[in-house]
């Protein structure tokens, strides 16, 4: 990627825009919107369905289309889903077991999350597409250019995982769980999931398996965690 000056500049500028704009929204604008929209689930739909699409998805989609032929995975391949990809969806079984075992351990029994609301299932569809479009569709896709060895690919995946972790910081700070997510090693889950979604994207050369697995994992968290 770094040999292509235009792509490198776009990659860096989008990263600055994303982390800056999302931090401002989460730490300063979110409290204002919550006062204006006291319904928690309506607020989540507005924030995730509208604002996040404007800040995250629209720029990422444009960049993927604009630099399509210069990315490691061109847009036409990236947005395709083929039959041979479906076997990777079996990873969902592992994700379901991971969430359910953790939930049973915390609550000493198996039941739906007390705070679950059906609207959250709509939210997870947005989140899976939004976050994968940005982090695997553009950021990882850009850093994989020229990664012709497993070591270089591993570096790209590691960088992407750290970036994915960082984007969670503003909401963790806002919710007062920033330190907790490090002391209880919850941050490791974010890194592992990011690496898993990156692996699926690289193996399939498609974004949709990662989107489906990401949405499925988030749905399980809302249902049982």
Short mmCIF file of C-alpha atoms in Angstrom, two decimals:
data_model
loop_
_atom_site.label_atom_id
_atom_site.label_comp_id
_atom_site.label_asym_id
_atom_site.label_seq_id
_atom_site.Cartn_x
_atom_site.Cartn_y
_atom_site.Cartn_z
CA UNK A 1 0.00 0.00 0.00
CA UNK A 2 2.74 2.44 0.96
CA UNK A 3 4.07 2.56 -2.62
CA UNK A 4 0.75 3.97 -3.82
CA UNK A 5 0.82 7.54 -2.53
CA UNK A 6 -2.83 8.33 -3.30
CA UNK A 7 -4.11 5.18 -1.61
CA UNK A 8 -1.80 5.70 1.36
CA UNK A 9 -3.01 9.28 1.78
CA UNK A 10 -6.66 8.17 1.54
CA UNK A 11 -6.03 5.36 4.06
CA UNK A 12 -4.43 7.73 6.59
CA UNK A 13 -6.98 10.52 6.11
CA UNK A 14 -9.89 8.12 6.51
CA UNK A 15 -8.34 6.69 9.69
CA UNK A 16 -7.94 10.20 11.13
CA UNK A 17 -11.50 11.08 10.13
CA UNK A 18 -12.97 7.87 11.54
CA UNK A 19 -11.30 7.95 14.96
CA UNK A 20 -11.70 11.70 15.34
CA UNK A 21 -15.33 11.95 14.22
CA UNK A 22 -16.41 8.85 16.14
CA UNK A 23 -14.73 10.04 19.33
CA UNK A 24 -16.48 13.43 19.06
CA UNK A 25 -19.82 11.75 18.41
CA UNK A 26 -19.49 9.21 21.24
CA UNK A 27 -18.07 11.46 23.93
CA UNK A 28 -19.86 14.75 23.19
CA UNK A 29 -22.82 14.37 20.81
CA UNK A 30 -24.17 11.06 22.11
CA UNK A 31 -25.20 12.49 25.52
CA UNK A 32 -27.08 15.32 23.73
CA UNK A 33 -28.91 12.87 21.48
CA UNK A 34 -29.81 10.65 24.41
CA UNK A 35 -31.51 13.60 26.08
CA UNK A 36 -33.38 14.36 22.86
CA UNK A 37 -34.30 10.70 22.30
CA UNK A 38 -34.90 9.21 25.75
CA UNK A 39 -35.98 5.87 24.24
CA UNK A 40 -32.80 3.77 24.48
CA UNK A 41 -33.57 1.53 21.52
CA UNK A 42 -34.61 4.39 19.25
CA UNK A 43 -31.33 6.10 20.14
CA UNK A 44 -29.37 2.97 19.22
CA UNK A 45 -31.16 2.72 15.89
CA UNK A 46 -30.49 6.36 15.08
CA UNK A 47 -26.84 6.19 16.15
CA UNK A 48 -26.12 2.85 14.49
CA UNK A 49 -28.45 3.04 11.53
CA UNK A 50 -28.00 6.64 10.42
CA UNK A 51 -25.02 8.39 12.00
CA UNK A 52 -22.67 5.41 11.83
CA UNK A 53 -23.53 4.83 8.18
CA UNK A 54 -22.69 8.45 7.38
CA UNK A 55 -19.42 8.49 9.35
CA UNK A 56 -18.24 4.95 8.61
CA UNK A 57 -19.91 3.26 5.64
CA UNK A 58 -20.33 5.95 3.00
CA UNK A 59 -16.66 7.02 3.00
CA UNK A 60 -15.44 3.40 3.16
CA UNK A 61 -17.72 2.27 0.32
CA UNK A 62 -16.61 5.19 -1.86
CA UNK A 63 -12.95 4.48 -1.15
CA UNK A 64 -13.35 0.77 -1.95
CA UNK A 65 -15.04 1.59 -5.24
CA UNK A 66 -12.60 4.39 -6.10
CA UNK A 67 -9.46 2.34 -5.42
CA UNK A 68 -11.01 -0.99 -6.44
CA UNK A 69 -8.31 -2.08 -8.88
CA UNK A 70 -5.51 -0.99 -6.56
CA UNK A 71 -6.70 -2.90 -3.48
CA UNK A 72 -5.60 -6.46 -2.70
CA UNK A 73 -9.20 -7.63 -3.25
CA UNK A 74 -11.09 -5.67 -5.95
CA UNK A 75 -14.60 -4.46 -5.17
CA UNK A 76 -16.27 -6.97 -7.51
CA UNK A 77 -14.71 -9.91 -5.63
CA UNK A 78 -15.05 -8.29 -2.22
CA UNK A 79 -18.81 -7.92 -2.53
CA UNK A 80 -19.44 -11.39 -3.96
CA UNK A 81 -20.59 -14.51 -2.09
CA UNK A 82 -19.95 -17.93 -3.64
CA UNK A 83 -21.12 -21.38 -2.65
CA UNK A 84 -17.66 -22.50 -1.58
CA UNK A 85 -17.64 -19.74 1.05
CA UNK A 86 -20.53 -21.28 2.97
CA UNK A 87 -18.33 -23.84 4.76
CA UNK A 88 -16.71 -20.99 6.69
CA UNK A 89 -20.06 -20.20 8.28
CA UNK A 90 -19.52 -23.31 10.44
CA UNK A 91 -17.31 -21.01 12.52
CA UNK A 92 -20.62 -19.66 13.84
CA UNK A 93 -20.94 -22.86 15.91
CA UNK A 94 -17.69 -22.02 17.71
CA UNK A 95 -18.85 -18.43 18.29
CA UNK A 96 -22.22 -19.61 19.67
CA UNK A 97 -20.55 -22.03 22.08
CA UNK A 98 -18.12 -19.31 23.19
CA UNK A 99 -20.93 -16.87 24.03
CA UNK A 100 -23.26 -19.42 25.65
CA UNK A 101 -20.56 -20.99 27.83
CA UNK A 102 -19.51 -17.53 29.01
CA UNK A 103 -23.12 -16.55 29.74
CA UNK A 104 -23.80 -19.77 31.67
CA UNK A 105 -20.66 -19.23 33.70
CA UNK A 106 -21.68 -15.68 34.65
CA UNK A 107 -25.35 -16.39 35.43
CA UNK A 108 -25.01 -20.03 36.54
CA UNK A 109 -27.73 -21.03 34.11
CA UNK A 110 -28.96 -20.72 30.55
CA UNK A 111 -31.47 -17.99 29.73
CA UNK A 112 -32.01 -14.96 27.52
CA UNK A 113 -30.21 -11.79 28.58
CA UNK A 114 -32.44 -9.76 30.93
CA UNK A 115 -31.77 -6.61 28.90
CA UNK A 116 -32.57 -8.13 25.50
CA UNK A 117 -34.89 -6.17 23.18
CA UNK A 118 -35.93 -7.36 19.65
CA UNK A 119 -34.75 -4.08 18.09
CA UNK A 120 -31.19 -5.12 18.95
CA UNK A 121 -31.37 -7.79 16.24
CA UNK A 122 -31.87 -5.02 13.68
CA UNK A 123 -28.89 -3.16 15.12
CA UNK A 124 -26.55 -6.14 14.70
CA UNK A 125 -27.30 -6.26 10.96
CA UNK A 126 -26.13 -2.67 10.65
CA UNK A 127 -23.07 -3.22 12.84
CA UNK A 128 -21.83 -6.29 10.96
CA UNK A 129 -21.94 -4.49 7.61
CA UNK A 130 -20.61 -1.17 8.93
CA UNK A 131 -17.62 -2.47 10.83
CA UNK A 132 -16.59 -5.08 8.26
CA UNK A 133 -16.92 -2.61 5.38
CA UNK A 134 -14.46 -0.29 7.14
CA UNK A 135 -12.00 -2.58 8.87
CA UNK A 136 -11.79 -5.57 6.56
CA UNK A 137 -13.19 -4.05 3.36
CA UNK A 138 -10.88 -1.03 3.28
CA UNK A 139 -8.28 -0.91 6.06
CA UNK A 140 -7.20 -4.58 5.86
CA UNK A 141 -7.68 -4.65 2.10
CA UNK A 142 -5.33 -1.71 1.77
CA UNK A 143 -2.60 -3.10 4.02
CA UNK A 144 -2.64 -6.50 2.28
CA UNK A 145 -1.25 -4.95 -0.92
CA UNK A 146 2.20 -6.40 -1.43
CA UNK A 147 1.78 -8.83 1.49
CA UNK A 148 3.19 -11.82 -0.41
CA UNK A 149 4.36 -13.82 2.62
CA UNK A 150 2.51 -15.19 5.66
CA UNK A 151 4.62 -12.93 7.88
CA UNK A 152 3.51 -9.79 6.02
CA UNK A 153 -0.09 -10.97 6.05
CA UNK A 154 0.21 -11.59 9.78
CA UNK A 155 1.47 -8.04 10.29
CA UNK A 156 -1.51 -6.68 8.31
CA UNK A 157 -3.93 -8.74 10.42
CA UNK A 158 -2.25 -7.62 13.66
CA UNK A 159 -2.37 -3.94 12.66
CA UNK A 160 -6.03 -4.33 11.73
CA UNK A 161 -6.83 -6.00 15.05
CA UNK A 162 -5.24 -3.15 17.02
CA UNK A 163 -7.14 -0.59 14.93
CA UNK A 164 -10.38 -2.49 15.55
CA UNK A 165 -9.64 -2.49 19.28
CA UNK A 166 -8.96 1.27 19.30
CA UNK A 167 -12.34 2.12 17.73
CA UNK A 168 -14.01 0.59 20.81
CA UNK A 169 -12.21 2.94 23.19
CA UNK A 170 -14.63 5.93 22.96
CA UNK A 171 -17.73 3.89 23.87
CA UNK A 172 -15.81 2.09 26.62
CA UNK A 173 -14.79 5.47 28.07
CA UNK A 174 -18.35 6.78 27.74
CA UNK A 175 -19.79 3.71 29.52
CA UNK A 176 -17.09 3.78 32.20
CA UNK A 177 -15.74 0.30 31.36
CA UNK A 178 -12.43 1.22 29.74
CA UNK A 179 -10.24 -0.07 32.59
CA UNK A 180 -12.54 -3.02 33.25
CA UNK A 181 -12.18 -4.32 29.69
CA UNK A 182 -8.43 -4.52 30.23
CA UNK A 183 -8.38 -5.88 33.78
CA UNK A 184 -10.80 -8.70 32.87
CA UNK A 185 -9.00 -9.29 29.54
CA UNK A 186 -12.16 -8.54 27.55
CA UNK A 187 -10.01 -6.66 25.03
CA UNK A 188 -8.50 -9.98 23.95
CA UNK A 189 -11.89 -11.05 22.59
CA UNK A 190 -11.90 -8.00 20.31
CA UNK A 191 -8.41 -8.83 18.99
CA UNK A 192 -9.26 -12.50 18.41
CA UNK A 193 -12.53 -11.72 16.63
CA UNK A 194 -10.81 -9.17 14.41
CA UNK A 195 -8.15 -11.72 13.44
CA UNK A 196 -10.87 -14.30 12.76
CA UNK A 197 -12.85 -11.94 10.51
CA UNK A 198 -9.63 -10.95 8.74
CA UNK A 199 -8.79 -14.62 8.12
CA UNK A 200 -12.23 -15.23 6.61
CA UNK A 201 -11.92 -12.19 4.37
CA UNK A 202 -8.49 -13.22 3.11
CA UNK A 203 -9.43 -16.87 2.55
CA UNK A 204 -12.73 -16.11 0.79
CA UNK A 205 -11.62 -12.87 -0.87
CA UNK A 206 -15.11 -11.75 0.05
CA UNK A 207 -16.53 -9.57 2.80
CA UNK A 208 -19.81 -11.39 3.32
CA UNK A 209 -18.65 -14.33 5.45
CA UNK A 210 -17.06 -11.90 7.91
CA UNK A 211 -20.22 -9.75 7.88
CA UNK A 212 -22.45 -12.76 8.61
CA UNK A 213 -20.20 -14.10 11.37
CA UNK A 214 -19.82 -10.63 12.91
CA UNK A 215 -23.59 -10.05 12.92
CA UNK A 216 -24.21 -13.54 14.30
CA UNK A 217 -21.73 -13.04 17.15
CA UNK A 218 -23.25 -9.68 18.10
CA UNK A 219 -26.75 -11.20 18.00
CA UNK A 220 -25.62 -13.97 20.37
CA UNK A 221 -24.14 -11.38 22.72
CA UNK A 222 -27.44 -9.44 22.80
CA UNK A 223 -29.43 -12.64 23.28
CA UNK A 224 -27.40 -14.41 25.96
CA UNK A 225 -24.51 -12.34 27.38
#
